[in-house]
Amino acid sequence: EDKVVQSPLSLVVHEGDTVTLNCSYEVTNFRSLLWYKQEKKAPTFLFMLTSSGIEKKSGRLSSILDKKELFSILNITATQTGDSAIYLCASHGGGADGLTFGKGTHLIIQP
Amino acid sequence: DAGVIQSPRHEVTEMGQEVTLRCKPISGHNSLFWYRQTMMRGLELLIYFNNNVPIDDSGMPEDRFSAKMPNASFSTLKIQPSEPRDSAVYFCASRRVGGWTEAFFGQGTRLTVV
């Protein structure tokens, strides 16, 4: 059974701190790993990673994939209160080419 | 593009009633997913379709749940009879099958069964 495990489950930091969110996966026929941000409503797409060692970057957010060790990290530097959200990691692949999500990391940024 | 459209946005129903959730995927997307999200279990895949055909329904919790996709622009998720433990937010998402493309989510239906 495909599995995605995220850690920590929740994290509280102060504005300006840097955070690292972790995602490990076990999936057959791996195709890609995706990160989403969920605020009050629907998850919104952040990154898709398909190759090891290539960092994807968008402003203060960056992510990297390690296909040998089967994990990915999402970094957020100089955090702001608007970064408070649930961050979801999903693996794309599996026998039926589905998208399997982890339980998410609930990130709270305190002013 | 209007994005993935789900209806209703909120549904409150009594235990035992039938509930039907609706989804219109993004035009041109041929893969559609139904997810359920709760605090305890996170985002769980219930079923997904490729080209209107159900590919994996192993996440459907029980026979009370059924999903259909009669055409490329419409899908339903039905719960009959509903139970309080079905209370959750139900998301529909769509993507283009094949290649490396992300899935786009609808705004969700918040279901409360009392």
mmCIF file of C-alpha atoms in Angstrom:
data_model
loop_
_atom_site.group_PDB
_atom_site.id
_atom_site.type_symbol
_atom_site.label_atom_id
_atom_site.label_comp_id
_atom_site.label_asym_id
_atom_site.label_seq_id
_atom_site.Cartn_x
_atom_site.Cartn_y
_atom_site.Cartn_z
ATOM 1 C CA GLU A 1 0.000 0.000 0.000
ATOM 2 C CA ASP A 2 1.341 3.444 -0.940
ATOM 3 C CA LYS A 3 2.221 5.583 2.061
ATOM 4 C CA VAL A 4 3.191 9.203 2.685
ATOM 5 C CA VAL A 5 4.307 10.298 6.163
ATOM 6 C CA GLN A 6 4.794 13.906 7.120
ATOM 7 C CA SER A 7 6.523 15.352 10.148
ATOM 8 C CA PRO A 8 6.071 17.148 12.348
ATOM 9 C CA LEU A 9 2.282 17.001 12.526
ATOM 10 C CA SER A 10 2.207 20.509 13.936
ATOM 11 C CA LEU A 11 4.732 23.264 14.456
ATOM 12 C CA VAL A 12 4.526 26.651 16.153
ATOM 13 C CA VAL A 13 7.266 29.214 15.483
ATOM 14 C CA HIS A 14 7.744 32.971 15.640
ATOM 15 C CA GLU A 15 7.644 35.276 12.674
ATOM 16 C CA GLY A 16 11.044 35.475 11.011
ATOM 17 C CA ASP A 17 12.052 31.922 11.897
ATOM 18 C CA THR A 18 13.018 29.345 9.259
ATOM 19 C CA VAL A 19 11.112 26.055 9.194
ATOM 20 C CA THR A 20 11.738 22.702 7.551
ATOM 21 C CA LEU A 21 8.863 20.339 6.883
ATOM 22 C CA ASN A 22 9.520 16.686 6.138
ATOM 23 C CA CYS A 23 7.840 14.158 3.889
ATOM 24 C CA SER A 24 8.790 10.520 3.378
ATOM 25 C CA TYR A 25 7.077 8.243 0.911
ATOM 26 C CA GLU A 26 6.749 4.648 -0.163
ATOM 27 C CA VAL A 27 5.065 4.274 -3.512
ATOM 28 C CA THR A 28 5.374 1.867 -6.381
ATOM 29 C CA ASN A 29 6.014 3.313 -9.827
ATOM 30 C CA PHE A 30 6.888 6.701 -8.376
ATOM 31 C CA ARG A 31 6.330 9.573 -10.797
ATOM 32 C CA SER A 32 6.473 12.774 -8.763
ATOM 33 C CA LEU A 33 6.100 14.344 -5.357
ATOM 34 C CA LEU A 34 3.860 17.361 -4.831
ATOM 35 C CA TRP A 35 3.531 19.971 -2.094
ATOM 36 C CA TYR A 36 0.299 21.827 -1.410
ATOM 37 C CA LYS A 37 -0.648 24.630 0.984
ATOM 38 C CA GLN A 38 -4.090 24.540 2.586
ATOM 39 C CA GLU A 39 -5.426 27.574 4.370
ATOM 40 C CA LYS A 40 -9.126 27.795 5.083
ATOM 41 C CA LYS A 41 -10.361 26.093 1.971
ATOM 42 C CA ALA A 42 -8.947 23.975 -0.831
ATOM 43 C CA PRO A 43 -5.317 22.891 -1.074
ATOM 44 C CA THR A 44 -3.367 25.026 -3.521
ATOM 45 C CA PHE A 45 -0.404 23.721 -5.462
ATOM 46 C CA LEU A 46 3.136 24.770 -4.512
ATOM 47 C CA PHE A 47 5.713 22.477 -6.117
ATOM 48 C CA MET A 48 6.109 19.324 -8.139
ATOM 49 C CA LEU A 49 9.400 17.422 -7.833
ATOM 50 C CA THR A 50 10.440 14.645 -10.165
ATOM 51 C CA SER A 51 14.251 14.580 -9.998
ATOM 52 C CA SER A 52 16.590 14.187 -7.057
ATOM 53 C CA GLY A 53 18.771 17.045 -5.938
ATOM 54 C CA ILE A 54 17.148 19.796 -7.984
ATOM 55 C CA GLU A 55 15.777 22.526 -5.764
ATOM 56 C CA LYS A 56 12.507 24.155 -6.661
ATOM 57 C CA LYS A 57 12.152 27.704 -5.367
ATOM 58 C CA SER A 58 9.369 30.236 -5.139
ATOM 59 C CA GLY A 59 10.110 33.315 -3.080
ATOM 60 C CA ARG A 60 10.817 32.261 0.493
ATOM 61 C CA LEU A 61 9.715 28.669 -0.162
ATOM 62 C CA SER A 62 11.948 25.959 -1.531
ATOM 63 C CA SER A 63 11.771 22.200 -1.815
ATOM 64 C CA ILE A 64 14.039 19.332 -2.756
ATOM 65 C CA LEU A 65 13.604 15.625 -3.392
ATOM 66 C CA ASP A 66 15.841 12.671 -2.546
ATOM 67 C CA LYS A 67 14.680 9.657 -4.562
ATOM 68 C CA LYS A 68 17.296 7.376 -3.050
ATOM 69 C CA GLU A 69 16.224 7.998 0.540
ATOM 70 C CA LEU A 70 12.562 8.525 -0.478
ATOM 71 C CA PHE A 71 11.950 11.871 1.145
ATOM 72 C CA SER A 72 11.407 15.527 0.436
ATOM 73 C CA ILE A 73 11.699 18.685 2.492
ATOM 74 C CA LEU A 74 9.921 22.001 2.232
ATOM 75 C CA ASN A 75 11.788 25.011 3.612
ATOM 76 C CA ILE A 76 10.255 28.358 4.456
ATOM 77 C CA THR A 77 12.636 31.174 5.365
ATOM 78 C CA ALA A 78 11.772 34.450 7.133
ATOM 79 C CA THR A 79 8.318 33.118 7.971
ATOM 80 C CA GLN A 80 5.315 35.445 8.069
ATOM 81 C CA THR A 81 1.922 35.052 9.714
ATOM 82 C CA GLY A 82 0.457 34.472 6.253
ATOM 83 C CA ASP A 83 2.472 31.275 6.015
ATOM 84 C CA SER A 84 0.236 29.740 8.690
ATOM 85 C CA ALA A 85 -1.510 26.808 7.024
ATOM 86 C CA ILE A 86 -1.553 23.059 6.655
ATOM 87 C CA TYR A 87 1.186 21.901 4.288
ATOM 88 C CA LEU A 88 0.367 18.696 2.453
ATOM 89 C CA CYS A 89 2.739 16.375 0.672
ATOM 90 C CA ALA A 90 1.470 13.928 -1.964
ATOM 91 C CA SER A 91 3.081 11.196 -4.007
ATOM 92 C CA HIS A 92 1.999 10.557 -7.561
ATOM 93 C CA GLY A 93 2.379 7.001 -8.777
ATOM 94 C CA GLY A 94 1.308 3.662 -7.489
ATOM 95 C CA GLY A 95 -0.217 0.776 -9.330
ATOM 96 C CA ALA A 96 -3.200 2.838 -10.368
ATOM 97 C CA ASP A 97 -1.397 6.172 -10.900
ATOM 98 C CA GLY A 98 -3.182 7.901 -8.028
ATOM 99 C CA LEU A 99 -2.269 10.776 -5.719
ATOM 100 C CA THR A 100 -1.662 9.738 -2.098
ATOM 101 C CA PHE A 101 -1.525 12.471 0.533
ATOM 102 C CA GLY A 102 0.150 12.608 3.915
ATOM 103 C CA LYS A 103 -1.756 13.880 6.950
ATOM 104 C CA GLY A 104 -0.126 17.286 6.644
ATOM 105 C CA THR A 105 1.918 19.567 8.877
ATOM 106 C CA HIS A 106 -0.101 22.246 10.659
ATOM 107 C CA LEU A 107 2.192 25.277 10.755
ATOM 108 C CA ILE A 108 1.378 28.235 12.983
ATOM 109 C CA ILE A 109 3.436 31.413 12.765
ATOM 110 C CA GLN A 110 3.107 33.651 15.805
ATOM 111 C CA PRO A 111 3.710 37.407 15.459
ATOM 112 C CA ASP B 1 -11.127 28.840 -16.337
ATOM 113 C CA ALA B 2 -13.586 28.590 -13.427
ATOM 114 C CA GLY B 3 -11.621 25.832 -11.745
ATOM 115 C CA VAL B 4 -13.098 22.732 -10.167
ATOM 116 C CA ILE B 5 -16.648 23.470 -9.037
ATOM 117 C CA GLN B 6 -18.289 21.600 -6.192
ATOM 118 C CA SER B 7 -21.801 21.839 -4.834
ATOM 119 C CA PRO B 8 -23.219 22.286 -2.347
ATOM 120 C CA ARG B 9 -20.611 24.151 -0.272
ATOM 121 C CA HIS B 10 -22.259 23.101 2.968
ATOM 122 C CA GLU B 11 -24.704 20.314 3.717
ATOM 123 C CA VAL B 12 -26.365 19.502 7.014
ATOM 124 C CA THR B 13 -28.515 16.404 7.052
ATOM 125 C CA GLU B 14 -30.054 13.951 9.456
ATOM 126 C CA MET B 15 -28.690 10.489 9.968
ATOM 127 C CA GLY B 16 -30.216 8.032 7.522
ATOM 128 C CA GLN B 17 -30.795 10.553 4.750
ATOM 129 C CA GLU B 18 -29.267 10.279 1.298
ATOM 130 C CA VAL B 19 -26.618 12.854 0.432
ATOM 131 C CA THR B 20 -25.353 13.667 -3.070
ATOM 132 C CA LEU B 21 -22.233 15.733 -3.635
ATOM 133 C CA ARG B 22 -21.482 17.131 -7.070
ATOM 134 C CA CYS B 23 -18.337 18.042 -8.952
ATOM 135 C CA LYS B 24 -17.541 19.674 -12.278
ATOM 136 C CA PRO B 25 -13.853 19.213 -13.193
ATOM 137 C CA ILE B 26 -11.748 21.682 -15.128
ATOM 138 C CA SER B 27 -12.488 21.474 -18.831
ATOM 139 C CA GLY B 28 -9.954 19.269 -20.582
ATOM 140 C CA HIS B 29 -8.965 17.395 -17.425
ATOM 141 C CA ASN B 30 -9.603 13.689 -17.779
ATOM 142 C CA SER B 31 -8.716 12.459 -14.295
ATOM 143 C CA LEU B 32 -11.007 13.170 -11.347
ATOM 144 C CA PHE B 33 -10.451 12.413 -7.649
ATOM 145 C CA TRP B 34 -12.766 12.384 -4.640
ATOM 146 C CA TYR B 35 -11.113 12.959 -1.258
ATOM 147 C CA ARG B 36 -12.444 13.149 2.285
ATOM 148 C CA GLN B 37 -10.674 15.253 4.914
ATOM 149 C CA THR B 38 -11.017 14.971 8.696
ATOM 150 C CA MET B 39 -8.805 16.137 11.537
ATOM 151 C CA MET B 40 -8.102 12.559 12.591
ATOM 152 C CA ARG B 41 -7.363 10.962 9.238
ATOM 153 C CA GLY B 42 -6.201 13.846 7.063
ATOM 154 C CA LEU B 43 -6.919 13.761 3.328
ATOM 155 C CA GLU B 44 -8.040 10.310 2.232
ATOM 156 C CA LEU B 45 -8.509 9.256 -1.374
ATOM 157 C CA LEU B 46 -11.944 7.702 -1.829
ATOM 158 C CA ILE B 47 -12.030 7.006 -5.564
ATOM 159 C CA TYR B 48 -10.657 8.300 -8.792
ATOM 160 C CA PHE B 49 -11.623 8.169 -12.440
ATOM 161 C CA ASN B 50 -9.576 8.314 -15.626
ATOM 162 C CA ASN B 51 -11.563 9.154 -18.749
ATOM 163 C CA ASN B 52 -14.836 8.646 -16.812
ATOM 164 C CA VAL B 53 -13.858 5.101 -15.777
ATOM 165 C CA PRO B 54 -13.352 4.303 -12.065
ATOM 166 C CA ILE B 55 -9.727 3.187 -11.667
ATOM 167 C CA ASP B 56 -9.314 2.752 -7.916
ATOM 168 C CA ASP B 57 -12.210 2.711 -5.449
ATOM 169 C CA SER B 58 -10.360 0.926 -2.655
ATOM 170 C CA GLY B 59 -10.701 4.018 -0.484
ATOM 171 C CA MET B 60 -14.499 3.987 -0.523
ATOM 172 C CA PRO B 61 -15.310 3.203 3.098
ATOM 173 C CA GLU B 62 -18.425 1.088 2.716
ATOM 174 C CA ASP B 63 -21.235 0.091 0.412
ATOM 175 C CA ARG B 64 -23.073 3.177 1.594
ATOM 176 C CA PHE B 65 -20.735 5.222 -0.596
ATOM 177 C CA SER B 66 -21.005 5.259 -4.383
ATOM 178 C CA ALA B 67 -19.564 7.498 -7.092
ATOM 179 C CA LYS B 68 -20.385 8.004 -10.723
ATOM 180 C CA MET B 69 -18.963 9.943 -13.623
ATOM 181 C CA PRO B 70 -21.530 9.812 -16.423
ATOM 182 C CA ASN B 71 -19.544 12.205 -18.636
ATOM 183 C CA ALA B 72 -16.292 14.157 -18.718
ATOM 184 C CA SER B 73 -17.778 17.231 -17.055
ATOM 185 C CA PHE B 74 -19.706 15.837 -14.111
ATOM 186 C CA SER B 75 -19.288 13.464 -11.182
ATOM 187 C CA THR B 76 -21.343 12.635 -8.099
ATOM 188 C CA LEU B 77 -20.517 11.083 -4.752
ATOM 189 C CA LYS B 78 -23.529 9.614 -2.979
ATOM 190 C CA ILE B 79 -23.868 8.458 0.606
ATOM 191 C CA GLN B 80 -26.946 6.395 1.442
ATOM 192 C CA PRO B 81 -27.787 6.134 4.265
ATOM 193 C CA SER B 82 -25.623 8.817 5.867
ATOM 194 C CA GLU B 83 -24.183 8.454 9.373
ATOM 195 C CA PRO B 84 -22.668 10.999 11.800
ATOM 196 C CA ARG B 85 -19.173 9.544 11.226
ATOM 197 C CA ASP B 86 -19.449 10.602 7.571
ATOM 198 C CA SER B 87 -19.171 14.236 8.688
ATOM 199 C CA ALA B 88 -16.118 15.673 6.944
ATOM 200 C CA VAL B 89 -15.046 17.979 4.143
ATOM 201 C CA TYR B 90 -15.261 16.252 0.773
ATOM 202 C CA PHE B 91 -12.960 17.519 -1.958
ATOM 203 C CA CYS B 92 -13.024 16.884 -5.658
ATOM 204 C CA ALA B 93 -9.835 17.395 -7.692
ATOM 205 C CA SER B 94 -8.984 17.059 -11.372
ATOM 206 C CA ARG B 95 -5.886 16.832 -13.547
ATOM 207 C CA ARG B 96 -4.800 15.753 -16.992
ATOM 208 C CA VAL B 97 -3.989 12.064 -16.919
ATOM 209 C CA GLY B 98 -0.501 11.114 -18.054
ATOM 210 C CA GLY B 99 2.582 13.273 -17.856
ATOM 211 C CA TRP B 100 3.550 15.207 -14.777
ATOM 212 C CA THR B 101 0.762 17.586 -13.908
ATOM 213 C CA GLU B 102 -0.614 18.674 -10.586
ATOM 214 C CA ALA B 103 -4.186 18.162 -9.410
ATOM 215 C CA PHE B 104 -6.425 21.172 -8.852
ATOM 216 C CA PHE B 105 -8.908 21.103 -5.996
ATOM 217 C CA GLY B 106 -12.452 22.384 -5.681
ATOM 218 C CA GLN B 107 -13.483 24.401 -2.635
ATOM 219 C CA GLY B 108 -14.945 21.344 -0.954
ATOM 220 C CA THR B 109 -18.310 20.393 0.521
ATOM 221 C CA ARG B 110 -18.535 20.499 4.293
ATOM 222 C CA LEU B 111 -20.910 17.701 5.275
ATOM 223 C CA THR B 112 -22.432 17.492 8.739
ATOM 224 C CA VAL B 113 -24.629 14.513 9.591
ATOM 225 C CA VAL B 114 -26.583 14.945 12.815
#
